[in-house]
C-alpha cells in the first residue's frame, strides 16, 4: 500500500479579476432557463501525490503552488489535504 | 547586431522573426534551442510567438522554467535587450521580467487581424525609430492578450512611461472598439523599468514587407539596431 501523501490544490481567479469563461458559462445557464443561478466563477484543481519522506512538505507544496500551479498576479489557491 | 531567436517546443513564429532579421534587416541571427544554455553572443534575444509547451497550465507558465530562460533572465538583468512577442510576452510576465498578466481575451475568441498601435514613447530602445504618437499597423494573433494588473501598478507603469504601445483606431484615438482583447488602458506592449525588456502582443515580425500588408513592424527592429549602434559607440560591445 502506498503511503504517499495526497493533496488537492484548487486554483481560482482572485476576487475582482474578471473571469470571461465564468461569465460566458453563466450566460449559457440563463439562456438554458436556469435563471436562479446568479453567477459562475471558473477555476481548476490539481491532485498531487507526494512522497513526503524528505520532510518539509508543506513548504514545498506552497512553493509549487505559488511558483507554478497558480499565477499570484491574478490567481489564489487553496490546498486541501486528503 | 546579432539576434538570437529562442525556439521552445510549440513556438511557431520563430521562423518569422528569423526571416525578418536575416532577410529584411540583413542582420546576423541564430536560433537558440530551449535546452541550450548559451545565448550565442546575442545583442537581442527574441522570445517568439506560438504555444510554448502547448500553453499547458497557463500560457508561458512552463516555458519560463526552461533551461534557456535562466540565461535569458540573467541577460535581461545585466541590461541585455529582450523582446517577447505574443507568447513571448506571456513568458516574460510569467517569469517576472515584466509586470502583470495576460488573461483570456474578454470576448473569449482567438483574434487574428491587423490592429493599429500608437507609439506612446519614442525615446526607448525599441521605439526610437518611430515618431511620438506614430500609429503603426501591425497584426495580432492571440486568444490570451488581455493585459491585467492592479490599478496602482498600471498607474505606475503609465507614470514611468513604461507603456510602449496602445491599441488605437486608425486616427490614433484610444477607443474601446480599437481594443481587441479587453486590455487595461488599451495596453498592447510594455517595457520594464530599465527599458531593456519589451513585451508586446502584436507581431512586428509579421509586418516587415508591403506584400504582406505592412512594413511598420520593421521600426521596432530598426530601433533596436540603432540602440545597438549607440551602445557600441559608447564603448560597449
PDB file of C-alpha atoms in Angstrom:
ATOM      1  CA  UNK A   1       0.000   0.000   0.000  1.00  0.00           C
ATOM      2  CA  UNK A   2       1.322   3.375  -0.947  1.00  0.00           C
ATOM      3  CA  UNK A   3       1.680   5.790   1.932  1.00  0.00           C
ATOM      4  CA  UNK A   4       2.300   8.762  -0.293  1.00  0.00           C
ATOM      5  CA  UNK A   5       0.657  11.955   0.789  1.00  0.00           C
ATOM      6  CA  UNK A   6      -2.185  13.214  -1.375  1.00  0.00           C
ATOM      7  CA  UNK A   7      -3.291  16.789  -1.639  1.00  0.00           C
ATOM      8  CA  UNK A   8      -5.685  18.639  -3.885  1.00  0.00           C
ATOM      9  CA  UNK A   9      -4.878  22.186  -4.965  1.00  0.00           C
ATOM     10  CA  UNK A  10      -7.719  24.445  -6.092  1.00  0.00           C
ATOM     11  CA  UNK A  11      -6.678  27.433  -8.186  1.00  0.00           C
ATOM     12  CA  UNK A  12      -9.102  30.226  -8.927  1.00  0.00           C
ATOM     13  CA  UNK A  13      -9.009  33.839 -10.025  1.00  0.00           C
ATOM     14  CA  UNK A  14      -8.744  36.401  -7.262  1.00  0.00           C
ATOM     15  CA  UNK A  15     -11.899  38.275  -6.317  1.00  0.00           C
ATOM     16  CA  UNK A  16     -12.406  41.222  -8.596  1.00  0.00           C
ATOM     17  CA  UNK A  17     -10.494  39.702 -11.523  1.00  0.00           C
ATOM     18  CA  UNK A  18     -12.840  39.339 -14.474  1.00  0.00           C
ATOM     19  CA  UNK A  19     -13.465  35.712 -15.404  1.00  0.00           C
ATOM     20  CA  UNK A  20     -14.732  35.760 -19.010  1.00  0.00           C
ATOM     21  CA  UNK A  21     -15.226  31.986 -19.006  1.00  0.00           C
ATOM     22  CA  UNK A  22     -17.359  32.130 -15.881  1.00  0.00           C
ATOM     23  CA  UNK A  23     -19.411  34.974 -17.359  1.00  0.00           C
ATOM     24  CA  UNK A  24     -19.942  33.039 -20.588  1.00  0.00           C
ATOM     25  CA  UNK A  25     -20.952  29.868 -18.740  1.00  0.00           C
ATOM     26  CA  UNK A  26     -23.351  31.934 -16.663  1.00  0.00           C
ATOM     27  CA  UNK A  27     -24.893  33.446 -19.779  1.00  0.00           C
ATOM     28  CA  UNK A  28     -25.418  29.925 -21.143  1.00  0.00           C
ATOM     29  CA  UNK A  29     -27.161  28.886 -17.937  1.00  0.00           C
ATOM     30  CA  UNK A  30     -29.512  31.851 -18.165  1.00  0.00           C
ATOM     31  CA  UNK A  31     -30.228  31.019 -21.796  1.00  0.00           C
ATOM     32  CA  UNK A  32     -30.980  27.426 -20.771  1.00  0.00           C
ATOM     33  CA  UNK A  33     -33.593  28.709 -18.370  1.00  0.00           C
ATOM     34  CA  UNK A  34     -31.591  28.349 -15.129  1.00  0.00           C
ATOM     35  CA  UNK A  35     -32.314  31.913 -14.168  1.00  0.00           C
ATOM     36  CA  UNK A  36     -31.861  31.277 -10.440  1.00  0.00           C
ATOM     37  CA  UNK A  37     -28.096  30.922 -10.920  1.00  0.00           C
ATOM     38  CA  UNK A  38     -26.693  34.328 -10.118  1.00  0.00           C
ATOM     39  CA  UNK A  39     -23.036  33.974 -11.098  1.00  0.00           C
ATOM     40  CA  UNK A  40     -20.326  31.485 -12.103  1.00  0.00           C
ATOM     41  CA  UNK A  41     -16.601  31.627 -11.364  1.00  0.00           C
ATOM     42  CA  UNK A  42     -14.387  29.055 -13.059  1.00  0.00           C
ATOM     43  CA  UNK A  43     -11.175  27.518 -11.785  1.00  0.00           C
ATOM     44  CA  UNK A  44      -9.202  24.287 -11.845  1.00  0.00           C
ATOM     45  CA  UNK A  45      -7.800  21.744  -9.494  1.00  0.00           C
ATOM     46  CA  UNK A  46      -4.719  19.536  -9.306  1.00  0.00           C
ATOM     47  CA  UNK A  47      -4.335  16.238  -7.493  1.00  0.00           C
ATOM     48  CA  UNK A  48      -0.782  15.856  -6.229  1.00  0.00           C
ATOM     49  CA  UNK A  49       0.725  12.672  -4.873  1.00  0.00           C
ATOM     50  CA  UNK A  50       3.834  13.266  -2.803  1.00  0.00           C
ATOM     51  CA  UNK A  51       6.489  11.063  -1.260  1.00  0.00           C
ATOM     52  CA  UNK A  52       6.825  13.006   1.965  1.00  0.00           C
ATOM     53  CA  UNK A  53       9.775  11.076   3.403  1.00  0.00           C
ATOM     54  CA  UNK A  54      12.004  14.072   2.534  1.00  0.00           C
ATOM     55  CA  UNK A  55      10.103  16.252   5.000  1.00  0.00           C
ATOM     56  CA  UNK A  56       9.317  19.972   4.876  1.00  0.00           C
ATOM     57  CA  UNK A  57       6.411  19.080   2.650  1.00  0.00           C
ATOM     58  CA  UNK A  58       4.097  21.974   3.486  1.00  0.00           C
ATOM     59  CA  UNK A  59       6.698  24.494   2.420  1.00  0.00           C
ATOM     60  CA  UNK A  60       7.343  22.573  -0.793  1.00  0.00           C
ATOM     61  CA  UNK A  61       3.638  22.405  -1.603  1.00  0.00           C
ATOM     62  CA  UNK A  62       3.335  26.121  -1.023  1.00  0.00           C
ATOM     63  CA  UNK A  63       6.304  26.799  -3.313  1.00  0.00           C
ATOM     64  CA  UNK A  64       4.912  24.583  -6.057  1.00  0.00           C
ATOM     65  CA  UNK A  65       1.578  26.390  -5.851  1.00  0.00           C
ATOM     66  CA  UNK A  66       2.964  29.912  -5.913  1.00  0.00           C
ATOM     67  CA  UNK A  67       5.742  29.279  -8.444  1.00  0.00           C
ATOM     68  CA  UNK A  68       3.938  27.079 -10.923  1.00  0.00           C
ATOM     69  CA  UNK A  69       0.352  25.984 -10.347  1.00  0.00           C
ATOM     70  CA  UNK A  70      -1.029  29.466  -9.717  1.00  0.00           C
ATOM     71  CA  UNK A  71      -0.019  32.860 -11.043  1.00  0.00           C
ATOM     72  CA  UNK A  72      -0.122  35.025  -7.896  1.00  0.00           C
ATOM     73  CA  UNK A  73      -0.728  38.129 -10.011  1.00  0.00           C
ATOM     74  CA  UNK A  74      -4.252  37.017 -10.850  1.00  0.00           C
ATOM     75  CA  UNK A  75      -4.929  33.749  -9.028  1.00  0.00           C
ATOM     76  CA  UNK A  76      -5.253  32.385  -5.497  1.00  0.00           C
ATOM     77  CA  UNK A  77      -5.074  28.797  -4.344  1.00  0.00           C
ATOM     78  CA  UNK A  78      -6.264  26.534  -1.572  1.00  0.00           C
ATOM     79  CA  UNK A  79      -4.539  23.289  -0.570  1.00  0.00           C
ATOM     80  CA  UNK A  80      -6.809  20.517   0.648  1.00  0.00           C
ATOM     81  CA  UNK A  81      -5.185  17.552   2.353  1.00  0.00           C
ATOM     82  CA  UNK A  82      -6.802  14.249   1.510  1.00  0.00           C
TER      83      UNK A  82
ATOM     84  CA  UNK B   1      23.634  43.486 -34.355  1.00  0.00           C
ATOM     85  CA  UNK B   2      23.345  39.824 -33.520  1.00  0.00           C
ATOM     86  CA  UNK B   3      19.921  38.412 -32.748  1.00  0.00           C
ATOM     87  CA  UNK B   4      19.039  35.149 -31.002  1.00  0.00           C
ATOM     88  CA  UNK B   5      15.568  33.699 -31.544  1.00  0.00           C
ATOM     89  CA  UNK B   6      14.523  31.207 -28.882  1.00  0.00           C
ATOM     90  CA  UNK B   7      12.702  28.092 -30.046  1.00  0.00           C
ATOM     91  CA  UNK B   8      10.532  26.390 -27.434  1.00  0.00           C
ATOM     92  CA  UNK B   9       8.628  23.243 -28.285  1.00  0.00           C
ATOM     93  CA  UNK B  10       5.446  24.812 -29.664  1.00  0.00           C
ATOM     94  CA  UNK B  11       6.966  28.093 -30.847  1.00  0.00           C
ATOM     95  CA  UNK B  12       5.549  28.869 -34.273  1.00  0.00           C
ATOM     96  CA  UNK B  13       6.721  32.396 -35.027  1.00  0.00           C
ATOM     97  CA  UNK B  14      10.418  31.688 -34.573  1.00  0.00           C
ATOM     98  CA  UNK B  15      10.939  31.458 -38.338  1.00  0.00           C
ATOM     99  CA  UNK B  16       9.008  34.685 -38.891  1.00  0.00           C
ATOM    100  CA  UNK B  17      11.368  36.502 -36.532  1.00  0.00           C
ATOM    101  CA  UNK B  18      14.416  34.786 -38.018  1.00  0.00           C
ATOM    102  CA  UNK B  19      13.351  35.699 -41.556  1.00  0.00           C
ATOM    103  CA  UNK B  20      12.605  39.310 -40.656  1.00  0.00           C
ATOM    104  CA  UNK B  21      16.046  39.772 -39.118  1.00  0.00           C
ATOM    105  CA  UNK B  22      18.064  37.814 -41.672  1.00  0.00           C
ATOM    106  CA  UNK B  23      16.406  38.720 -44.956  1.00  0.00           C
ATOM    107  CA  UNK B  24      14.753  42.070 -44.341  1.00  0.00           C
ATOM    108  CA  UNK B  25      17.074  43.697 -41.812  1.00  0.00           C
ATOM    109  CA  UNK B  26      20.022  41.706 -43.151  1.00  0.00           C
ATOM    110  CA  UNK B  27      21.499  41.211 -39.713  1.00  0.00           C
ATOM    111  CA  UNK B  28      23.067  38.181 -38.102  1.00  0.00           C
ATOM    112  CA  UNK B  29      20.563  35.822 -36.470  1.00  0.00           C
ATOM    113  CA  UNK B  30      20.640  32.414 -34.813  1.00  0.00           C
ATOM    114  CA  UNK B  31      18.065  30.060 -33.337  1.00  0.00           C
ATOM    115  CA  UNK B  32      18.514  29.310 -29.631  1.00  0.00           C
ATOM    116  CA  UNK B  33      17.081  25.928 -28.644  1.00  0.00           C
ATOM    117  CA  UNK B  34      15.176  25.895 -25.349  1.00  0.00           C
ATOM    118  CA  UNK B  35      17.564  23.327 -23.851  1.00  0.00           C
ATOM    119  CA  UNK B  36      20.606  25.404 -24.695  1.00  0.00           C
ATOM    120  CA  UNK B  37      22.358  27.449 -22.034  1.00  0.00           C
ATOM    121  CA  UNK B  38      24.228  29.657 -24.478  1.00  0.00           C
ATOM    122  CA  UNK B  39      22.826  32.859 -25.938  1.00  0.00           C
ATOM    123  CA  UNK B  40      25.498  32.768 -28.678  1.00  0.00           C
ATOM    124  CA  UNK B  41      26.654  36.337 -28.116  1.00  0.00           C
ATOM    125  CA  UNK B  42      23.264  37.848 -28.952  1.00  0.00           C
ATOM    126  CA  UNK B  43      22.715  41.588 -28.595  1.00  0.00           C
ATOM    127  CA  UNK B  44      18.980  40.985 -28.715  1.00  0.00           C
ATOM    128  CA  UNK B  45      17.047  37.894 -27.673  1.00  0.00           C
ATOM    129  CA  UNK B  46      13.581  37.356 -29.139  1.00  0.00           C
ATOM    130  CA  UNK B  47      11.036  35.133 -27.406  1.00  0.00           C
ATOM    131  CA  UNK B  48       8.741  34.392 -30.323  1.00  0.00           C
ATOM    132  CA  UNK B  49       5.039  33.766 -30.635  1.00  0.00           C
ATOM    133  CA  UNK B  50       3.421  30.372 -30.556  1.00  0.00           C
ATOM    134  CA  UNK B  51       2.215  27.987 -27.895  1.00  0.00           C
ATOM    135  CA  UNK B  52       5.326  27.068 -25.925  1.00  0.00           C
ATOM    136  CA  UNK B  53       4.841  23.718 -24.182  1.00  0.00           C
ATOM    137  CA  UNK B  54       1.317  23.677 -25.576  1.00  0.00           C
ATOM    138  CA  UNK B  55       0.380  26.600 -23.311  1.00  0.00           C
ATOM    139  CA  UNK B  56      -0.344  23.882 -20.748  1.00  0.00           C
ATOM    140  CA  UNK B  57      -1.283  25.184 -17.307  1.00  0.00           C
ATOM    141  CA  UNK B  58      -1.140  28.838 -18.426  1.00  0.00           C
ATOM    142  CA  UNK B  59       0.464  30.472 -21.443  1.00  0.00           C
ATOM    143  CA  UNK B  60       4.184  30.802 -20.704  1.00  0.00           C
ATOM    144  CA  UNK B  61       3.998  29.067 -17.311  1.00  0.00           C
ATOM    145  CA  UNK B  62       6.120  26.062 -18.262  1.00  0.00           C
ATOM    146  CA  UNK B  63       8.365  27.846 -20.752  1.00  0.00           C
ATOM    147  CA  UNK B  64       9.677  30.175 -18.068  1.00  0.00           C
ATOM    148  CA  UNK B  65      11.371  27.220 -16.364  1.00  0.00           C
ATOM    149  CA  UNK B  66      13.200  26.008 -19.477  1.00  0.00           C
ATOM    150  CA  UNK B  67      16.999  25.983 -19.383  1.00  0.00           C
ATOM    151  CA  UNK B  68      17.462  28.823 -21.848  1.00  0.00           C
ATOM    152  CA  UNK B  69      15.236  31.105 -19.748  1.00  0.00           C
ATOM    153  CA  UNK B  70      17.690  31.052 -16.852  1.00  0.00           C
ATOM    154  CA  UNK B  71      20.210  32.616 -19.224  1.00  0.00           C
ATOM    155  CA  UNK B  72      17.686  34.995 -20.763  1.00  0.00           C
ATOM    156  CA  UNK B  73      16.685  36.240 -17.299  1.00  0.00           C
ATOM    157  CA  UNK B  74      20.343  36.806 -16.340  1.00  0.00           C
ATOM    158  CA  UNK B  75      20.957  38.507 -19.687  1.00  0.00           C
ATOM    159  CA  UNK B  76      17.985  40.828 -19.105  1.00  0.00           C
ATOM    160  CA  UNK B  77      19.061  41.665 -15.556  1.00  0.00           C
ATOM    161  CA  UNK B  78      22.501  42.583 -16.846  1.00  0.00           C
ATOM    162  CA  UNK B  79      20.963  45.011 -19.327  1.00  0.00           C
ATOM    163  CA  UNK B  80      20.636  42.804 -22.414  1.00  0.00           C
ATOM    164  CA  UNK B  81      17.791  43.586 -24.784  1.00  0.00           C
ATOM    165  CA  UNK B  82      14.899  41.130 -24.885  1.00  0.00           C
ATOM    166  CA  UNK B  83      11.671  41.253 -26.899  1.00  0.00           C
ATOM    167  CA  UNK B  84       8.806  38.921 -26.084  1.00  0.00           C
ATOM    168  CA  UNK B  85       6.258  38.823 -28.868  1.00  0.00           C
ATOM    169  CA  UNK B  86       2.786  37.426 -28.157  1.00  0.00           C
ATOM    170  CA  UNK B  87       3.514  34.092 -26.434  1.00  0.00           C
ATOM    171  CA  UNK B  88       6.948  35.552 -25.656  1.00  0.00           C
ATOM    172  CA  UNK B  89       5.245  38.435 -23.818  1.00  0.00           C
ATOM    173  CA  UNK B  90       3.312  35.854 -21.795  1.00  0.00           C
ATOM    174  CA  UNK B  91       6.607  34.126 -20.913  1.00  0.00           C
ATOM    175  CA  UNK B  92       8.080  37.475 -19.797  1.00  0.00           C
ATOM    176  CA  UNK B  93       5.180  38.201 -17.438  1.00  0.00           C
ATOM    177  CA  UNK B  94       5.224  34.651 -16.061  1.00  0.00           C
ATOM    178  CA  UNK B  95       8.933  34.858 -15.246  1.00  0.00           C
ATOM    179  CA  UNK B  96       8.571  38.296 -13.698  1.00  0.00           C
ATOM    180  CA  UNK B  97      10.749  40.243 -16.130  1.00  0.00           C
ATOM    181  CA  UNK B  98       7.635  42.276 -16.891  1.00  0.00           C
ATOM    182  CA  UNK B  99       4.792  43.078 -14.501  1.00  0.00           C
ATOM    183  CA  UNK B 100       1.192  41.959 -14.900  1.00  0.00           C
ATOM    184  CA  UNK B 101      -0.527  39.054 -16.593  1.00  0.00           C
ATOM    185  CA  UNK B 102      -2.121  38.306 -19.948  1.00  0.00           C
ATOM    186  CA  UNK B 103      -5.556  36.882 -19.440  1.00  0.00           C
ATOM    187  CA  UNK B 104      -8.086  35.304 -21.763  1.00  0.00           C
ATOM    188  CA  UNK B 105      -9.464  37.829 -24.275  1.00  0.00           C
ATOM    189  CA  UNK B 106     -12.602  39.363 -22.778  1.00  0.00           C
ATOM    190  CA  UNK B 107     -14.715  38.048 -25.684  1.00  0.00           C
ATOM    191  CA  UNK B 108     -13.113  34.571 -25.371  1.00  0.00           C
ATOM    192  CA  UNK B 109     -12.292  34.377 -29.089  1.00  0.00           C
ATOM    193  CA  UNK B 110      -8.914  33.994 -30.743  1.00  0.00           C
ATOM    194  CA  UNK B 111      -8.299  37.283 -32.523  1.00  0.00           C
ATOM    195  CA  UNK B 112      -6.263  37.344 -35.734  1.00  0.00           C
ATOM    196  CA  UNK B 113      -6.250  40.651 -37.592  1.00  0.00           C
ATOM    197  CA  UNK B 114      -4.377  43.886 -38.256  1.00  0.00           C
ATOM    198  CA  UNK B 115      -4.658  46.437 -35.468  1.00  0.00           C
ATOM    199  CA  UNK B 116      -3.392  49.982 -35.015  1.00  0.00           C
ATOM    200  CA  UNK B 117      -0.884  50.787 -32.304  1.00  0.00           C
ATOM    201  CA  UNK B 118       0.107  54.187 -31.035  1.00  0.00           C
ATOM    202  CA  UNK B 119       3.725  54.652 -30.034  1.00  0.00           C
ATOM    203  CA  UNK B 120       3.455  56.118 -26.550  1.00  0.00           C
ATOM    204  CA  UNK B 121       7.128  56.834 -26.014  1.00  0.00           C
ATOM    205  CA  UNK B 122       9.627  57.144 -28.823  1.00  0.00           C
ATOM    206  CA  UNK B 123      12.738  57.607 -26.739  1.00  0.00           C
ATOM    207  CA  UNK B 124      13.183  53.961 -25.777  1.00  0.00           C
ATOM    208  CA  UNK B 125      15.412  51.279 -27.216  1.00  0.00           C
ATOM    209  CA  UNK B 126      12.507  49.639 -29.033  1.00  0.00           C
ATOM    210  CA  UNK B 127      10.751  52.719 -30.376  1.00  0.00           C
ATOM    211  CA  UNK B 128      13.433  55.295 -31.214  1.00  0.00           C
ATOM    212  CA  UNK B 129      12.839  54.870 -34.970  1.00  0.00           C
ATOM    213  CA  UNK B 130       9.208  55.969 -34.543  1.00  0.00           C
ATOM    214  CA  UNK B 131       7.692  59.397 -34.201  1.00  0.00           C
ATOM    215  CA  UNK B 132       5.976  60.212 -30.918  1.00  0.00           C
ATOM    216  CA  UNK B 133       2.364  59.007 -31.145  1.00  0.00           C
ATOM    217  CA  UNK B 134       3.028  57.498 -34.565  1.00  0.00           C
ATOM    218  CA  UNK B 135       0.327  54.977 -35.482  1.00  0.00           C
ATOM    219  CA  UNK B 136       1.643  51.590 -36.606  1.00  0.00           C
ATOM    220  CA  UNK B 137      -0.345  48.918 -38.424  1.00  0.00           C
ATOM    221  CA  UNK B 138       0.709  45.529 -37.055  1.00  0.00           C
ATOM    222  CA  UNK B 139      -1.193  42.230 -36.811  1.00  0.00           C
ATOM    223  CA  UNK B 140      -2.269  40.380 -33.683  1.00  0.00           C
ATOM    224  CA  UNK B 141      -2.987  36.656 -33.367  1.00  0.00           C
ATOM    225  CA  UNK B 142      -3.868  35.585 -29.841  1.00  0.00           C
ATOM    226  CA  UNK B 143      -6.506  34.255 -27.501  1.00  0.00           C
ATOM    227  CA  UNK B 144      -4.886  35.495 -24.308  1.00  0.00           C
ATOM    228  CA  UNK B 145      -3.723  39.060 -24.696  1.00  0.00           C
ATOM    229  CA  UNK B 146      -5.892  40.816 -22.163  1.00  0.00           C
ATOM    230  CA  UNK B 147      -3.335  42.788 -20.153  1.00  0.00           C
ATOM    231  CA  UNK B 148      -4.206  42.962 -16.488  1.00  0.00           C
ATOM    232  CA  UNK B 149      -2.707  44.138 -13.244  1.00  0.00           C
ATOM    233  CA  UNK B 150      -3.805  46.032 -10.167  1.00  0.00           C
ATOM    234  CA  UNK B 151      -4.771  49.654 -10.753  1.00  0.00           C
ATOM    235  CA  UNK B 152      -1.897  51.063  -8.712  1.00  0.00           C
ATOM    236  CA  UNK B 153       0.695  49.086 -10.682  1.00  0.00           C
ATOM    237  CA  UNK B 154      -0.809  50.091 -14.008  1.00  0.00           C
ATOM    238  CA  UNK B 155      -0.833  53.703 -12.852  1.00  0.00           C
ATOM    239  CA  UNK B 156       2.865  53.374 -12.022  1.00  0.00           C
ATOM    240  CA  UNK B 157       3.542  51.895 -15.479  1.00  0.00           C
ATOM    241  CA  UNK B 158       1.810  54.866 -17.058  1.00  0.00           C
ATOM    242  CA  UNK B 159       3.648  57.379 -14.903  1.00  0.00           C
ATOM    243  CA  UNK B 160       7.022  55.777 -15.592  1.00  0.00           C
ATOM    244  CA  UNK B 161       6.401  55.829 -19.333  1.00  0.00           C
ATOM    245  CA  UNK B 162       6.565  52.034 -19.490  1.00  0.00           C
ATOM    246  CA  UNK B 163       3.579  51.680 -21.803  1.00  0.00           C
ATOM    247  CA  UNK B 164       5.234  51.345 -25.198  1.00  0.00           C
ATOM    248  CA  UNK B 165       2.213  50.713 -27.414  1.00  0.00           C
ATOM    249  CA  UNK B 166      -1.520  51.183 -27.063  1.00  0.00           C
ATOM    250  CA  UNK B 167      -4.361  49.861 -29.226  1.00  0.00           C
ATOM    251  CA  UNK B 168      -5.970  52.778 -31.056  1.00  0.00           C
ATOM    252  CA  UNK B 169      -8.156  53.399 -34.078  1.00  0.00           C
ATOM    253  CA  UNK B 170      -6.540  54.372 -37.369  1.00  0.00           C
ATOM    254  CA  UNK B 171      -6.546  58.034 -36.399  1.00  0.00           C
ATOM    255  CA  UNK B 172      -4.666  57.337 -33.168  1.00  0.00           C
ATOM    256  CA  UNK B 173      -7.596  57.647 -30.760  1.00  0.00           C
ATOM    257  CA  UNK B 174      -7.812  55.280 -27.808  1.00  0.00           C
ATOM    258  CA  UNK B 175     -11.293  53.724 -28.046  1.00  0.00           C
ATOM    259  CA  UNK B 176     -12.997  50.630 -26.663  1.00  0.00           C
ATOM    260  CA  UNK B 177     -13.710  49.486 -30.218  1.00  0.00           C
ATOM    261  CA  UNK B 178      -9.980  49.575 -31.020  1.00  0.00           C
ATOM    262  CA  UNK B 179      -9.181  47.367 -28.030  1.00  0.00           C
ATOM    263  CA  UNK B 180      -9.134  43.797 -29.393  1.00  0.00           C
ATOM    264  CA  UNK B 181      -8.928  41.889 -26.115  1.00  0.00           C
ATOM    265  CA  UNK B 182     -10.050  43.960 -23.141  1.00  0.00           C
ATOM    266  CA  UNK B 183      -6.560  45.054 -22.066  1.00  0.00           C
ATOM    267  CA  UNK B 184      -6.460  47.647 -19.301  1.00  0.00           C
ATOM    268  CA  UNK B 185      -5.920  51.145 -20.718  1.00  0.00           C
ATOM    269  CA  UNK B 186      -5.697  49.546 -24.219  1.00  0.00           C
ATOM    270  CA  UNK B 187      -2.167  48.373 -23.371  1.00  0.00           C
ATOM    271  CA  UNK B 188      -0.574  46.439 -26.249  1.00  0.00           C
ATOM    272  CA  UNK B 189       3.060  46.495 -25.148  1.00  0.00           C
ATOM    273  CA  UNK B 190       5.134  47.484 -22.131  1.00  0.00           C
ATOM    274  CA  UNK B 191       8.791  47.788 -21.210  1.00  0.00           C
ATOM    275  CA  UNK B 192      10.460  47.127 -17.879  1.00  0.00           C
ATOM    276  CA  UNK B 193      11.599  49.973 -15.682  1.00  0.00           C
ATOM    277  CA  UNK B 194      15.111  49.910 -17.162  1.00  0.00           C
ATOM    278  CA  UNK B 195      13.770  49.915 -20.724  1.00  0.00           C
ATOM    279  CA  UNK B 196      15.735  46.882 -21.985  1.00  0.00           C
ATOM    280  CA  UNK B 197      12.871  44.359 -21.991  1.00  0.00           C
ATOM    281  CA  UNK B 198       9.829  44.774 -24.245  1.00  0.00           C
ATOM    282  CA  UNK B 199       6.718  42.624 -24.270  1.00  0.00           C
ATOM    283  CA  UNK B 200       4.043  43.133 -26.917  1.00  0.00           C
ATOM    284  CA  UNK B 201       1.079  41.095 -28.093  1.00  0.00           C
ATOM    285  CA  UNK B 202       1.125  42.338 -31.727  1.00  0.00           C
ATOM    286  CA  UNK B 203       3.598  40.760 -34.147  1.00  0.00           C
ATOM    287  CA  UNK B 204       6.108  43.273 -35.572  1.00  0.00           C
ATOM    288  CA  UNK B 205       7.936  40.411 -37.331  1.00  0.00           C
ATOM    289  CA  UNK B 206       4.805  39.805 -39.401  1.00  0.00           C
ATOM    290  CA  UNK B 207       4.734  43.394 -40.634  1.00  0.00           C
ATOM    291  CA  UNK B 208       8.061  43.708 -42.433  1.00  0.00           C
ATOM    292  CA  UNK B 209       7.121  43.590 -46.146  1.00  0.00           C
ATOM    293  CA  UNK B 210       4.477  45.556 -48.007  1.00  0.00           C
ATOM    294  CA  UNK B 211       3.387  42.397 -49.827  1.00  0.00           C
ATOM    295  CA  UNK B 212       2.139  41.011 -46.512  1.00  0.00           C
ATOM    296  CA  UNK B 213       0.243  44.161 -45.606  1.00  0.00           C
ATOM    297  CA  UNK B 214       2.569  46.429 -43.657  1.00  0.00           C
ATOM    298  CA  UNK B 215       6.183  47.333 -43.040  1.00  0.00           C
ATOM    299  CA  UNK B 216       5.517  49.129 -39.762  1.00  0.00           C
ATOM    300  CA  UNK B 217       6.899  46.292 -37.639  1.00  0.00           C
ATOM    301  CA  UNK B 218      10.353  46.977 -39.032  1.00  0.00           C
ATOM    302  CA  UNK B 219      10.533  50.129 -36.931  1.00  0.00           C
ATOM    303  CA  UNK B 220      10.770  48.052 -33.757  1.00  0.00           C
ATOM    304  CA  UNK B 221      13.769  46.138 -35.119  1.00  0.00           C
ATOM    305  CA  UNK B 222      15.341  49.259 -36.607  1.00  0.00           C
ATOM    306  CA  UNK B 223      15.044  50.909 -33.201  1.00  0.00           C
ATOM    307  CA  UNK B 224      16.920  48.016 -31.601  1.00  0.00           C
ATOM    308  CA  UNK B 225      19.590  48.227 -34.287  1.00  0.00           C
ATOM    309  CA  UNK B 226      20.033  51.935 -33.592  1.00  0.00           C
ATOM    310  CA  UNK B 227      20.217  51.205 -29.855  1.00  0.00           C
ATOM    311  CA  UNK B 228      22.930  48.586 -30.504  1.00  0.00           C
ATOM    312  CA  UNK B 229      24.973  51.068 -32.518  1.00  0.00           C
ATOM    313  CA  UNK B 230      24.617  53.575 -29.701  1.00  0.00           C
ATOM    314  CA  UNK B 231      25.832  51.017 -27.145  1.00  0.00           C
ATOM    315  CA  UNK B 232      28.788  50.119 -29.373  1.00  0.00           C
ATOM    316  CA  UNK B 233      29.590  53.805 -29.843  1.00  0.00           C
ATOM    317  CA  UNK B 234      29.560  54.328 -26.101  1.00  0.00           C
ATOM    318  CA  UNK B 235      32.291  51.734 -25.702  1.00  0.00           C
ATOM    319  CA  UNK B 236      30.032  48.770 -25.016  1.00  0.00           C
ATOM    320  CA  UNK B 237      30.104  45.576 -27.003  1.00  0.00           C
TER     321      UNK B 237
END
